[in-house]
């Protein structure tokens, strides 16, 4: 990156861009701050979705969104490959961008364009920022946009965006998935080490999404041999939560009501509606052993019928959930 000297006004604008992206006014707030030091008339954020390998317009101002095939059209240009290799903005129109410029920018009266690839500070690519102006961009525009691009890259980062995991208490470790199996982080929650590497996790999340349940709560025996409280919650993921997703969260726990692991297995089968002989066959136990376990469960949970036992087990998440 070329070295540039910033004045106080430019530094203030950069600080405002970071604040807006982090939690203030989002993309529009960040661009309003940027406009104080980079004259521009229109902009568009195009996000790269790693789940599909395609680009999609997510935010625009000053002209209609360049979406669908047009969003992918730019990625077929030499200008895109040059921007990706140099990680620097590329101006338009140039010889290899003239057709694109005539189709998507010139009809709106723009005479100059600037497209910046967006990479997070850690080096991961998240998308593109298209800028348009009725006048030529000043010489300082390109290094200024290059300097602020890592902050703006968060606007198009679809892998980290999870919206409103409502009902998830503090203290849980969490991950989330969309239906394509793309894993995303949950802001404000630590990624779960216990769930990492579980091969059935994405399938569990997809089945939960398809079941249209709002939430699911139960007990899970991890590979570490410890019991965990496990919760699944619906959540919107991707830009502005437009993709259906599921949060999978866990925290280590002791078995409630002094239940044993085998009693949890029996209770789970009761809640599923199995009879004692069915439970015995599924768990490879004698019917008498199942009856004994049930007597202990009734006493520990203070219930006097299978119906009340099932209601309590489901309401308090006492059933076993397997990945």
Tab-separated table of C-alpha atoms in Angstrom:
chain	number	residue	atom	x	y	z
A	1	UNK	CA	0.000	0.000	0.000
A	2	UNK	CA	1.309	3.464	-0.908
A	3	UNK	CA	2.103	5.748	1.994
A	4	UNK	CA	-0.201	8.740	2.314
A	5	UNK	CA	-0.343	11.649	4.731
A	6	UNK	CA	-3.759	12.357	6.237
A	7	UNK	CA	-4.937	15.662	7.591
A	8	UNK	CA	-7.170	16.019	10.636
A	9	UNK	CA	-10.364	16.100	8.574
A	10	UNK	CA	-9.456	12.862	6.818
A	11	UNK	CA	-8.533	11.145	10.080
A	12	UNK	CA	-11.860	12.183	11.596
A	13	UNK	CA	-13.697	10.814	8.563
A	14	UNK	CA	-11.828	7.489	8.812
A	15	UNK	CA	-12.681	7.180	12.497
A	16	UNK	CA	-16.336	7.846	11.690
A	17	UNK	CA	-16.293	5.160	8.966
A	18	UNK	CA	-15.053	2.615	11.506
A	19	UNK	CA	-17.664	3.634	14.056
A	20	UNK	CA	-20.536	3.437	11.564
A	21	UNK	CA	-19.495	0.008	10.296
A	22	UNK	CA	-19.060	-1.338	13.839
A	23	UNK	CA	-22.555	-0.523	14.984
A	24	UNK	CA	-23.739	2.936	14.126
A	25	UNK	CA	-25.324	3.663	10.791
A	26	UNK	CA	-23.991	0.687	8.823
A	27	UNK	CA	-23.069	1.009	5.156
A	28	UNK	CA	-24.908	4.255	4.476
A	29	UNK	CA	-23.500	5.906	7.599
A	30	UNK	CA	-19.976	4.800	6.708
A	31	UNK	CA	-20.261	6.119	3.166
A	32	UNK	CA	-21.667	9.435	4.400
A	33	UNK	CA	-18.510	9.811	6.467
A	34	UNK	CA	-16.300	8.781	3.555
A	35	UNK	CA	-17.944	11.336	1.274
A	36	UNK	CA	-16.406	14.075	3.387
A	37	UNK	CA	-12.986	13.238	1.942
A	38	UNK	CA	-13.751	11.370	-1.301
A	39	UNK	CA	-16.182	13.150	-3.642
A	40	UNK	CA	-18.585	10.597	-5.148
A	41	UNK	CA	-22.167	10.586	-6.387
A	42	UNK	CA	-23.136	6.926	-6.146
A	43	UNK	CA	-21.908	3.696	-4.613
A	44	UNK	CA	-22.769	0.035	-4.466
A	45	UNK	CA	-21.553	-2.777	-2.197
A	46	UNK	CA	-21.401	-6.190	-3.852
A	47	UNK	CA	-20.941	-9.112	-1.457
A	48	UNK	CA	-19.173	-12.370	-2.222
A	49	UNK	CA	-21.117	-15.337	-0.849
A	50	UNK	CA	-18.728	-18.244	-0.118
A	51	UNK	CA	-21.707	-20.606	0.061
A	52	UNK	CA	-22.432	-20.135	-3.645
A	53	UNK	CA	-19.193	-18.614	-4.952
A	54	UNK	CA	-21.195	-15.775	-6.495
A	55	UNK	CA	-21.499	-12.022	-6.014
A	56	UNK	CA	-24.694	-10.195	-5.045
A	57	UNK	CA	-25.523	-6.523	-4.702
A	58	UNK	CA	-26.440	-5.738	-1.094
A	59	UNK	CA	-26.410	-1.943	-0.651
A	60	UNK	CA	-26.553	0.880	-3.185
A	61	UNK	CA	-27.179	4.596	-3.268
A	62	UNK	CA	-27.367	6.923	-6.263
A	63	UNK	CA	-28.434	4.343	-8.850
A	64	UNK	CA	-30.257	1.033	-9.089
A	65	UNK	CA	-28.474	-2.059	-7.913
A	66	UNK	CA	-26.295	-3.883	-10.412
A	67	UNK	CA	-27.383	-7.372	-9.474
A	68	UNK	CA	-27.869	-10.877	-10.846
A	69	UNK	CA	-25.723	-11.584	-13.909
A	70	UNK	CA	-24.339	-8.026	-13.898
A	71	UNK	CA	-22.789	-8.542	-10.470
A	72	UNK	CA	-20.952	-11.554	-11.849
A	73	UNK	CA	-20.149	-9.838	-15.150
A	74	UNK	CA	-17.578	-7.572	-13.555
A	75	UNK	CA	-15.742	-10.540	-12.049
A	76	UNK	CA	-15.047	-11.804	-15.573
A	77	UNK	CA	-13.098	-8.678	-16.516
A	78	UNK	CA	-9.344	-8.274	-16.489
A	79	UNK	CA	-9.941	-5.238	-14.270
A	80	UNK	CA	-11.350	-7.520	-11.568
A	81	UNK	CA	-8.369	-9.854	-11.756
A	82	UNK	CA	-6.023	-6.884	-11.570
A	83	UNK	CA	-7.854	-5.471	-8.565
A	84	UNK	CA	-7.695	-8.833	-6.806
A	85	UNK	CA	-3.982	-9.272	-7.439
A	86	UNK	CA	-3.036	-5.736	-6.381
A	87	UNK	CA	-5.806	-5.326	-3.769
A	88	UNK	CA	-6.157	-1.780	-5.038
A	89	UNK	CA	-9.022	0.132	-6.702
A	90	UNK	CA	-9.312	0.076	-10.489
A	91	UNK	CA	-10.746	3.057	-12.352
A	92	UNK	CA	-13.352	3.031	-15.127
A	93	UNK	CA	-13.674	3.414	-18.016
A	94	UNK	CA	-10.521	1.660	-19.149
A	95	UNK	CA	-10.079	-0.437	-22.296
A	96	UNK	CA	-11.256	-3.652	-20.635
A	97	UNK	CA	-14.132	-1.978	-18.734
A	98	UNK	CA	-15.644	0.240	-21.432
A	99	UNK	CA	-18.485	-2.132	-22.326
A	100	UNK	CA	-19.370	-2.680	-18.687
A	101	UNK	CA	-19.198	1.065	-18.065
A	102	UNK	CA	-21.480	1.880	-21.023
A	103	UNK	CA	-24.075	-0.663	-19.907
A	104	UNK	CA	-24.211	-0.019	-16.170
A	105	UNK	CA	-22.835	3.432	-15.349
A	106	UNK	CA	-23.011	5.749	-18.359
A	107	UNK	CA	-26.848	5.593	-18.614
A	108	UNK	CA	-27.032	7.304	-15.209
A	109	UNK	CA	-24.778	10.162	-16.255
A	110	UNK	CA	-21.626	9.014	-14.512
A	111	UNK	CA	-18.345	9.820	-16.242
A	112	UNK	CA	-15.969	8.072	-13.857
A	113	UNK	CA	-16.031	4.827	-11.899
A	114	UNK	CA	-13.798	3.261	-9.275
A	115	UNK	CA	-14.041	-0.319	-8.040
A	116	UNK	CA	-12.243	-1.442	-4.899
A	117	UNK	CA	-11.824	-5.082	-3.801
A	118	UNK	CA	-12.726	-5.513	-0.149
A	119	UNK	CA	-10.412	-7.606	1.994
A	120	UNK	CA	-10.610	-7.798	5.781
A	121	UNK	CA	-7.445	-6.970	7.721
A	122	UNK	CA	-6.952	-10.734	8.193
A	123	UNK	CA	-6.787	-11.111	4.390
A	124	UNK	CA	-10.174	-12.682	3.595
A	125	UNK	CA	-12.015	-11.389	0.526
A	126	UNK	CA	-15.632	-10.293	1.112
A	127	UNK	CA	-16.706	-8.393	-2.008
A	128	UNK	CA	-16.461	-5.190	-4.014
A	129	UNK	CA	-17.240	-1.509	-3.630
A	130	UNK	CA	-18.273	0.282	-6.841
A	131	UNK	CA	-18.044	4.100	-6.816
A	132	UNK	CA	-19.379	6.444	-9.479
A	133	UNK	CA	-19.012	10.167	-10.062
A	134	UNK	CA	-20.107	12.839	-12.543
A	135	UNK	CA	-16.576	14.212	-12.431
A	136	UNK	CA	-13.154	12.611	-12.450
A	137	UNK	CA	-12.019	11.247	-9.093
A	138	UNK	CA	-9.162	13.190	-7.471
A	139	UNK	CA	-5.736	11.573	-7.479
A	140	UNK	CA	-5.896	10.916	-3.725
A	141	UNK	CA	-9.150	8.924	-4.013
A	142	UNK	CA	-7.513	5.574	-4.788
A	143	UNK	CA	-5.070	5.485	-1.826
A	144	UNK	CA	-7.782	6.781	0.514
A	145	UNK	CA	-10.210	4.044	-0.571
A	146	UNK	CA	-7.431	1.454	-0.275
A	147	UNK	CA	-6.725	2.571	3.288
A	148	UNK	CA	-10.349	2.415	4.413
A	149	UNK	CA	-11.251	-0.777	2.482
A	150	UNK	CA	-10.504	-3.223	5.371
A	151	UNK	CA	-13.120	-1.441	7.490
A	152	UNK	CA	-15.674	-1.340	4.675
A	153	UNK	CA	-15.065	-5.051	4.000
A	154	UNK	CA	-17.170	-5.862	7.064
A	155	UNK	CA	-20.244	-4.507	5.248
A	156	UNK	CA	-20.024	-7.332	2.696
A	157	UNK	CA	-18.848	-10.081	5.048
A	158	UNK	CA	-21.631	-12.654	4.784
A	159	UNK	CA	-19.834	-15.326	6.822
A	160	UNK	CA	-19.946	-13.434	10.107
A	161	UNK	CA	-23.361	-11.872	9.974
A	162	UNK	CA	-25.980	-13.435	12.236
A	163	UNK	CA	-29.104	-11.478	13.053
A	164	UNK	CA	-31.048	-11.738	16.307
A	165	UNK	CA	-30.314	-15.138	17.849
A	166	UNK	CA	-33.275	-14.401	20.135
A	167	UNK	CA	-33.440	-16.354	23.376
A	168	UNK	CA	-29.791	-17.409	23.663
A	169	UNK	CA	-28.636	-16.744	27.243
A	170	UNK	CA	-25.156	-15.588	28.115
A	171	UNK	CA	-22.525	-18.234	28.797
A	172	UNK	CA	-23.171	-20.363	25.723
A	173	UNK	CA	-20.637	-21.148	23.027
A	174	UNK	CA	-22.218	-20.978	19.601
A	175	UNK	CA	-21.918	-21.456	15.869
A	176	UNK	CA	-24.493	-21.042	13.140
A	177	UNK	CA	-25.226	-22.592	9.770
A	178	UNK	CA	-27.349	-21.752	6.759
A	179	UNK	CA	-29.117	-24.423	4.732
A	180	UNK	CA	-26.093	-24.851	2.451
A	181	UNK	CA	-24.012	-25.890	5.450
A	182	UNK	CA	-21.919	-22.726	5.550
A	183	UNK	CA	-20.679	-22.132	9.068
A	184	UNK	CA	-20.748	-18.587	10.408
A	185	UNK	CA	-19.705	-16.973	13.681
A	186	UNK	CA	-22.231	-15.528	16.124
A	187	UNK	CA	-21.305	-11.986	17.204
A	188	UNK	CA	-20.958	-11.739	20.963
A	189	UNK	CA	-20.561	-15.494	21.514
A	190	UNK	CA	-17.438	-17.644	21.599
A	191	UNK	CA	-17.188	-20.316	18.920
A	192	UNK	CA	-17.779	-23.760	20.417
A	193	UNK	CA	-14.672	-25.929	20.663
A	194	UNK	CA	-16.820	-28.914	21.678
A	195	UNK	CA	-18.895	-28.672	18.494
A	196	UNK	CA	-15.925	-28.143	16.180
A	197	UNK	CA	-15.396	-31.133	13.942
A	198	UNK	CA	-18.784	-32.713	14.637
A	199	UNK	CA	-19.681	-34.181	11.212
A	200	UNK	CA	-23.425	-34.191	11.811
A	201	UNK	CA	-23.723	-30.597	12.982
A	202	UNK	CA	-24.567	-28.985	9.632
A	203	UNK	CA	-27.155	-31.702	8.911
A	204	UNK	CA	-28.739	-31.176	12.332
A	205	UNK	CA	-28.994	-27.438	11.668
A	206	UNK	CA	-30.490	-27.996	8.204
A	207	UNK	CA	-33.083	-30.444	9.556
A	208	UNK	CA	-33.988	-27.935	12.271
A	209	UNK	CA	-34.442	-25.160	9.678
A	210	UNK	CA	-36.623	-27.378	7.509
A	211	UNK	CA	-38.722	-28.434	10.504
A	212	UNK	CA	-39.778	-24.777	10.943
A	213	UNK	CA	-39.327	-25.037	14.691
A	214	UNK	CA	-38.539	-21.811	16.546
A	215	UNK	CA	-36.260	-23.511	19.052
A	216	UNK	CA	-35.071	-26.848	20.367
A	217	UNK	CA	-33.521	-27.539	23.758
A	218	UNK	CA	-31.929	-30.672	25.151
A	219	UNK	CA	-28.874	-32.516	26.455
A	220	UNK	CA	-25.901	-33.663	24.423
A	221	UNK	CA	-23.056	-35.992	25.386
A	222	UNK	CA	-19.933	-34.633	23.723
A	223	UNK	CA	-16.883	-36.491	22.546
A	224	UNK	CA	-15.134	-35.147	25.630
A	225	UNK	CA	-17.389	-37.402	27.722
A	226	UNK	CA	-19.119	-34.392	29.310
A	227	UNK	CA	-22.766	-33.482	29.156
A	228	UNK	CA	-23.718	-30.188	27.535
A	229	UNK	CA	-26.886	-28.165	27.459
A	230	UNK	CA	-27.667	-27.812	23.762
A	231	UNK	CA	-29.918	-25.207	22.164
A	232	UNK	CA	-30.968	-24.651	18.573
A	233	UNK	CA	-32.517	-21.333	17.585
A	234	UNK	CA	-33.724	-19.890	14.316
A	235	UNK	CA	-31.790	-16.900	13.019
A	236	UNK	CA	-31.448	-14.840	9.889
A	237	UNK	CA	-27.915	-14.940	8.472
A	238	UNK	CA	-26.180	-13.195	5.634
A	239	UNK	CA	-26.693	-9.539	4.813
A	240	UNK	CA	-29.595	-8.149	6.863
A	241	UNK	CA	-30.523	-11.706	7.879
A	242	UNK	CA	-32.024	-12.577	4.501
A	243	UNK	CA	-30.904	-16.238	4.598
A	244	UNK	CA	-32.556	-18.795	6.866
A	245	UNK	CA	-30.139	-20.130	9.431
A	246	UNK	CA	-29.867	-21.925	12.752
A	247	UNK	CA	-27.754	-21.154	15.785
A	248	UNK	CA	-26.362	-24.224	17.555
A	249	UNK	CA	-25.181	-23.359	21.060
A	250	UNK	CA	-23.853	-25.370	23.978
A	251	UNK	CA	-22.433	-25.045	27.439
A	252	UNK	CA	-21.139	-27.796	29.751
A	253	UNK	CA	-23.583	-28.836	32.459
A	254	UNK	CA	-24.308	-31.417	35.110
A	255	UNK	CA	-27.305	-33.626	34.505
A	256	UNK	CA	-30.330	-31.987	36.189
A	257	UNK	CA	-32.373	-33.633	38.944
A	258	UNK	CA	-29.424	-35.958	39.620
A	259	UNK	CA	-30.428	-38.006	36.571
A	260	UNK	CA	-28.019	-40.622	35.249
A	261	UNK	CA	-27.095	-40.902	31.603
A	262	UNK	CA	-29.178	-44.056	31.217
A	263	UNK	CA	-32.163	-42.348	32.837
A	264	UNK	CA	-31.838	-39.527	30.306
A	265	UNK	CA	-31.963	-42.145	27.535
A	266	UNK	CA	-35.113	-43.692	28.997
A	267	UNK	CA	-36.733	-40.293	29.549
A	268	UNK	CA	-35.991	-39.325	25.946
A	269	UNK	CA	-37.777	-42.447	24.705
A	270	UNK	CA	-40.762	-41.804	26.965
A	271	UNK	CA	-41.058	-38.272	25.593
A	272	UNK	CA	-41.016	-39.744	22.070
A	273	UNK	CA	-44.050	-41.855	22.981
A	274	UNK	CA	-42.366	-45.272	23.241
A	275	UNK	CA	-43.794	-48.003	25.442
A	276	UNK	CA	-41.655	-49.845	27.992
A	277	UNK	CA	-41.090	-52.839	25.657
A	278	UNK	CA	-40.102	-50.453	22.830
A	279	UNK	CA	-37.683	-48.654	25.116
A	280	UNK	CA	-36.203	-51.953	26.263
A	281	UNK	CA	-35.645	-53.081	22.671
A	282	UNK	CA	-34.108	-49.743	21.585
A	283	UNK	CA	-31.725	-49.536	24.553
A	284	UNK	CA	-31.029	-53.279	24.779
A	285	UNK	CA	-32.398	-53.540	28.312
A	286	UNK	CA	-34.905	-55.799	30.002
A	287	UNK	CA	-38.423	-54.460	30.492
A	288	UNK	CA	-37.908	-54.802	34.236
A	289	UNK	CA	-34.803	-52.606	34.098
A	290	UNK	CA	-36.703	-49.977	32.117
A	291	UNK	CA	-39.502	-50.065	34.713
A	292	UNK	CA	-36.968	-49.530	37.506
A	293	UNK	CA	-35.393	-46.590	35.680
A	294	UNK	CA	-38.828	-45.058	35.194
A	295	UNK	CA	-39.647	-45.388	38.897
A	296	UNK	CA	-36.475	-43.449	39.717
A	297	UNK	CA	-37.255	-40.813	37.053
A	298	UNK	CA	-40.797	-40.268	38.331
A	299	UNK	CA	-39.438	-39.741	41.839
A	300	UNK	CA	-36.618	-37.394	40.816
A	301	UNK	CA	-38.834	-35.210	38.606
A	302	UNK	CA	-41.858	-35.298	40.923
A	303	UNK	CA	-44.258	-36.544	38.235
A	304	UNK	CA	-47.021	-39.113	38.539
A	305	UNK	CA	-47.825	-39.856	34.895
A	306	UNK	CA	-46.050	-40.272	31.557
A	307	UNK	CA	-47.947	-37.275	30.196
A	308	UNK	CA	-46.659	-34.954	32.914
A	309	UNK	CA	-43.201	-36.471	32.602
A	310	UNK	CA	-43.167	-35.792	28.862
A	311	UNK	CA	-44.409	-32.219	29.310
A	312	UNK	CA	-41.723	-31.480	31.884
A	313	UNK	CA	-38.964	-33.115	29.861
A	314	UNK	CA	-39.758	-31.154	26.719
A	315	UNK	CA	-40.294	-27.849	28.504
A	316	UNK	CA	-37.024	-28.052	30.441
A	317	UNK	CA	-34.850	-29.634	27.759
A	318	UNK	CA	-34.232	-32.899	29.587
A	319	UNK	CA	-34.234	-35.112	26.474
A	320	UNK	CA	-31.079	-36.218	24.738
A	321	UNK	CA	-30.171	-34.611	21.412
A	322	UNK	CA	-27.706	-36.501	19.253
A	323	UNK	CA	-25.671	-35.017	16.409
